[in-house]
XYZ file of C-alpha atoms in Angstrom:
295
model
C 251.872 -165.617 -190.780
C 251.214 -165.609 -187.044
C 254.705 -164.231 -186.426
C 254.349 -161.511 -189.075
C 250.982 -160.326 -187.748
C 252.245 -160.310 -184.181
C 255.433 -158.403 -185.042
C 253.545 -155.756 -187.006
C 250.994 -155.338 -184.219
C 253.731 -155.186 -181.574
C 255.723 -152.509 -183.411
C 252.598 -150.400 -184.005
C 251.490 -150.809 -180.407
C 254.862 -149.711 -179.041
C 254.781 -146.583 -181.201
C 251.261 -145.794 -180.031
C 252.301 -146.268 -176.406
C 255.135 -143.769 -176.846
C 252.562 -141.312 -178.165
C 250.166 -142.105 -175.301
C 247.520 -143.022 -177.899
C 244.700 -145.507 -178.506
C 243.818 -147.069 -175.172
C 241.190 -149.818 -175.258
C 240.099 -149.357 -171.641
C 237.289 -146.980 -172.591
C 235.940 -149.509 -175.075
C 235.811 -152.239 -172.441
C 233.990 -149.959 -169.989
C 231.486 -148.989 -172.688
C 230.929 -152.615 -173.716
C 230.419 -153.701 -170.112
C 227.791 -151.019 -169.503
C 225.366 -153.653 -170.760
C 225.875 -155.201 -167.329
C 225.556 -151.948 -165.394
C 222.300 -152.960 -163.755
C 221.486 -156.106 -161.843
C 218.686 -157.372 -159.672
C 218.972 -157.056 -155.914
C 221.089 -159.846 -154.479
C 222.659 -160.644 -157.854
C 225.449 -158.058 -157.803
C 228.036 -160.844 -157.731
C 226.550 -162.802 -160.626
C 229.196 -163.661 -163.234
C 227.171 -165.044 -166.135
C 226.418 -161.784 -167.917
C 230.058 -160.712 -167.861
C 231.275 -164.058 -169.161
C 228.657 -163.916 -171.912
C 229.835 -160.466 -173.055
C 233.401 -161.791 -173.398
C 232.796 -165.317 -174.670
C 230.282 -164.332 -177.358
C 232.635 -162.121 -179.433
C 235.463 -164.630 -178.928
C 233.278 -167.433 -180.334
C 232.226 -165.215 -183.226
C 235.878 -164.595 -184.076
C 236.642 -168.307 -183.988
C 233.665 -169.115 -186.242
C 234.586 -166.394 -188.735
C 238.209 -167.586 -188.779
C 237.233 -171.207 -189.373
C 234.779 -170.292 -192.134
C 237.312 -168.027 -193.836
C 239.892 -170.800 -193.691
C 237.516 -173.327 -195.236
C 236.401 -170.920 -197.966
C 239.940 -169.893 -198.845
C 239.675 -166.312 -197.614
C 241.944 -166.649 -194.582
C 244.382 -163.989 -195.814
C 241.604 -161.405 -195.828
C 241.262 -161.724 -192.038
C 244.897 -161.029 -191.175
C 244.493 -157.221 -191.251
C 241.583 -157.585 -188.817
C 243.723 -159.753 -186.527
C 246.482 -157.161 -186.555
C 244.077 -154.344 -185.661
C 242.564 -156.405 -182.843
C 246.009 -157.265 -181.453
C 246.957 -153.588 -181.466
C 243.808 -152.836 -179.472
C 244.230 -155.769 -177.081
C 247.838 -154.888 -176.249
C 249.357 -151.685 -174.936
C 250.076 -149.608 -171.837
C 249.469 -146.004 -172.987
C 250.078 -143.421 -170.279
C 252.689 -145.368 -168.350
C 255.748 -143.828 -169.979
C 254.903 -140.243 -169.009
C 253.914 -141.253 -165.466
C 257.129 -143.176 -164.848
C 259.280 -140.417 -166.342
C 257.718 -137.866 -163.995
C 258.046 -140.336 -161.111
C 261.768 -140.820 -161.784
C 262.378 -137.081 -161.958
C 260.531 -136.474 -158.685
C 262.488 -139.306 -157.034
C 265.742 -137.744 -158.227
C 264.763 -134.446 -156.577
C 263.949 -136.248 -153.356
C 260.279 -135.294 -153.731
C 258.738 -138.581 -152.648
C 255.294 -137.047 -152.196
C 255.405 -135.783 -155.777
C 256.635 -139.177 -156.984
C 253.696 -140.841 -155.271
C 251.222 -138.458 -156.946
C 252.557 -139.414 -160.378
C 251.973 -143.163 -159.917
C 249.190 -143.438 -157.346
C 246.497 -143.944 -159.977
C 248.521 -146.840 -161.420
C 248.695 -148.706 -158.115
C 246.165 -151.215 -156.758
C 243.473 -149.546 -154.667
C 244.791 -151.033 -151.414
C 248.325 -149.757 -152.090
C 247.641 -146.064 -152.656
C 248.357 -144.891 -149.112
C 250.065 -141.494 -149.147
C 251.964 -142.460 -145.981
C 253.930 -145.179 -147.780
C 257.669 -145.233 -147.241
C 259.760 -144.622 -150.394
C 260.763 -148.292 -150.358
C 257.180 -149.577 -150.179
C 256.028 -147.049 -152.782
C 258.718 -148.061 -155.253
C 258.088 -151.774 -154.816
C 254.390 -151.183 -155.351
C 255.050 -149.134 -158.500
C 257.484 -151.768 -159.815
C 255.017 -154.542 -159.114
C 252.248 -152.644 -160.907
C 254.509 -152.019 -163.919
C 255.594 -155.651 -164.267
C 252.093 -157.023 -163.805
C 250.518 -154.518 -166.192
C 253.030 -155.232 -168.967
C 252.478 -158.955 -168.434
C 248.700 -158.572 -168.680
C 248.739 -156.237 -171.670
C 251.479 -157.895 -173.718
C 252.734 -161.320 -172.681
C 249.326 -162.723 -171.742
C 247.788 -161.609 -175.050
C 250.743 -162.862 -177.105
C 250.769 -166.271 -175.394
C 247.110 -166.973 -176.054
C 247.264 -165.559 -179.581
C 250.048 -167.971 -180.467
C 248.402 -170.905 -178.684
C 244.772 -170.408 -179.660
C 244.496 -167.628 -182.224
C 242.830 -164.236 -182.038
C 239.710 -165.662 -180.367
C 241.732 -166.998 -177.427
C 243.634 -163.693 -177.158
C 240.355 -161.766 -176.989
C 239.002 -164.164 -174.382
C 242.095 -163.797 -172.168
C 242.141 -160.008 -172.458
C 238.402 -159.853 -171.891
C 238.676 -161.836 -168.649
C 241.238 -159.338 -167.410
C 239.008 -156.433 -168.454
C 236.131 -157.942 -166.469
C 238.297 -157.940 -163.342
C 239.127 -154.270 -163.854
C 236.048 -152.663 -165.413
C 232.926 -154.712 -164.669
C 230.303 -152.263 -163.300
C 229.291 -154.516 -160.405
C 232.276 -154.274 -158.065
C 231.175 -157.294 -156.054
C 231.856 -159.599 -159.006
C 235.343 -158.297 -159.795
C 237.265 -160.505 -157.305
C 235.745 -163.623 -158.892
C 236.641 -162.346 -162.347
C 240.149 -161.678 -161.057
C 240.461 -165.340 -160.059
C 239.475 -166.359 -163.580
C 242.075 -163.985 -165.043
C 244.699 -165.442 -162.702
C 243.908 -168.968 -163.886
C 244.188 -167.866 -167.510
C 247.524 -166.243 -166.721
C 248.919 -169.135 -164.646
C 250.946 -170.810 -167.394
C 252.148 -167.680 -169.276
C 253.237 -166.090 -165.968
C 255.487 -169.024 -165.154
C 256.756 -169.108 -168.718
C 257.701 -165.436 -168.393
C 259.329 -166.155 -165.006
C 261.550 -168.696 -166.751
C 262.219 -166.252 -169.585
C 263.584 -163.734 -167.081
C 266.484 -166.108 -166.485
C 267.472 -165.991 -170.156
C 266.924 -162.254 -170.434
C 268.647 -161.288 -167.187
C 271.095 -162.548 -164.569
C 270.938 -166.322 -164.964
C 272.875 -167.074 -161.770
C 270.695 -164.812 -159.620
C 267.552 -166.113 -161.258
C 268.547 -169.733 -160.620
C 268.513 -169.072 -156.869
C 264.958 -167.730 -157.009
C 263.250 -169.845 -159.648
C 262.575 -172.775 -157.308
C 260.257 -170.504 -155.334
C 258.019 -169.778 -158.319
C 258.071 -172.872 -160.550
C 255.624 -174.446 -160.324
C 254.633 -172.169 -157.398
C 251.125 -173.588 -157.176
C 250.134 -171.415 -154.217
C 251.725 -168.185 -155.419
C 249.883 -165.410 -157.221
C 250.902 -164.091 -160.620
C 252.325 -160.969 -159.011
C 254.446 -162.961 -156.568
C 255.775 -165.206 -159.332
C 256.796 -162.286 -161.527
C 258.292 -160.159 -158.734
C 260.370 -162.974 -157.221
C 261.755 -164.087 -160.577
C 262.384 -160.491 -161.715
C 264.217 -159.708 -158.476
C 266.553 -162.638 -159.044
C 267.116 -161.716 -162.693
C 267.924 -158.032 -162.184
C 271.471 -156.931 -161.392
C 272.535 -153.954 -159.287
C 269.893 -154.615 -156.603
C 267.274 -152.973 -158.841
C 264.454 -154.372 -156.692
C 266.348 -154.646 -153.400
C 266.110 -151.095 -152.067
C 267.513 -151.849 -148.630
C 270.632 -153.532 -149.976
C 271.153 -150.805 -152.589
C 270.931 -148.022 -150.015
C 273.504 -149.801 -147.841
C 276.021 -150.278 -150.656
C 275.419 -147.120 -152.702
C 273.945 -144.414 -150.455
C 275.366 -141.666 -152.672
C 273.369 -142.993 -155.656
C 270.046 -143.108 -153.831
C 268.575 -140.081 -155.737
C 269.106 -141.961 -159.002
C 267.757 -145.263 -157.758
C 264.128 -144.737 -158.801
C 264.940 -144.022 -162.437
C 267.665 -146.651 -162.695
C 265.443 -149.339 -161.207
C 262.580 -148.637 -163.599
C 264.947 -148.629 -166.580
C 266.328 -151.996 -165.471
C 262.809 -153.423 -165.187
C 261.820 -152.044 -168.574
C 264.941 -153.469 -170.225
C 264.325 -156.881 -168.643
C 260.773 -156.937 -169.989
C 261.921 -155.813 -173.451
C 264.597 -158.511 -173.593
C 262.071 -161.084 -172.415
C 259.747 -160.161 -175.264
C 262.686 -160.527 -177.655
C 263.222 -164.053 -176.302
C 259.552 -164.840 -176.904
C 259.800 -163.508 -180.466
C 262.808 -165.729 -181.134
C 261.024 -168.782 -179.713
C 257.917 -168.081 -181.803
C 260.120 -167.702 -184.882
C 261.745 -171.085 -184.214
C 258.323 -172.700 -183.751
C 257.202 -171.233 -187.063
C 260.347 -172.508 -188.833
C 259.819 -175.937 -187.280
C 256.254 -175.979 -188.559
C 254.722 -176.207 -185.089
C 252.596 -173.091 -185.566
């Protein structure tokens, strides 16, 4: 049943993303407003944020266990599907990247930057970025966001159920939306620890979903990659798995200067296809685990 619920939620979420609908970010910000105030000198305190994430996760686990013991487990599956739909998703990205690709094709790099600047990390929004640095930053943000919003949630849902998925997504939300900015870096470290194993699993998946020979030359840098961040792991492995120098702008411009206006769009399509194929690999693996009776 885990596979069925996940597949239904994934299909619904993808359709909602294409319609730019139903983002959960506003809900997280509203929920975290309970921590909007803090005493002087306690702006970096983490306990209240952890409590607001752990409490609903524990409640979900308790309800699931009780329903299972009382024979009403099937009644909770619709709730799980709705929660997965809310926990996953990247609404807004498709329109931004489409406009970015069109601006790149026109040679309007300033316009391209305006279309993605709000999607980039705060320290990478400099308007004076070169096209190469801007595109790498946008690609990095896309890969990391899809990992956080899809692969991270799916991994912990399969491993620990809907409670674990909510906990993982909640930790990420704390790093992005907690009202006290001083605590966000510490929450980000927690989110990175939660994403350590699924990030490396996805890095290995890239080899199956992309160029295996290119990936094999890069994978030793990221597995286990104890000192590398999630972003570094995903970017290095994706770069090795993509063909056509999709993340190697310098090499592409040397070999195909006449195709430079189409590079932005082609690169993003290649990244999107790699991520889609990687999710297909995960679905197949989950299906085999279900058939084998592991989950």
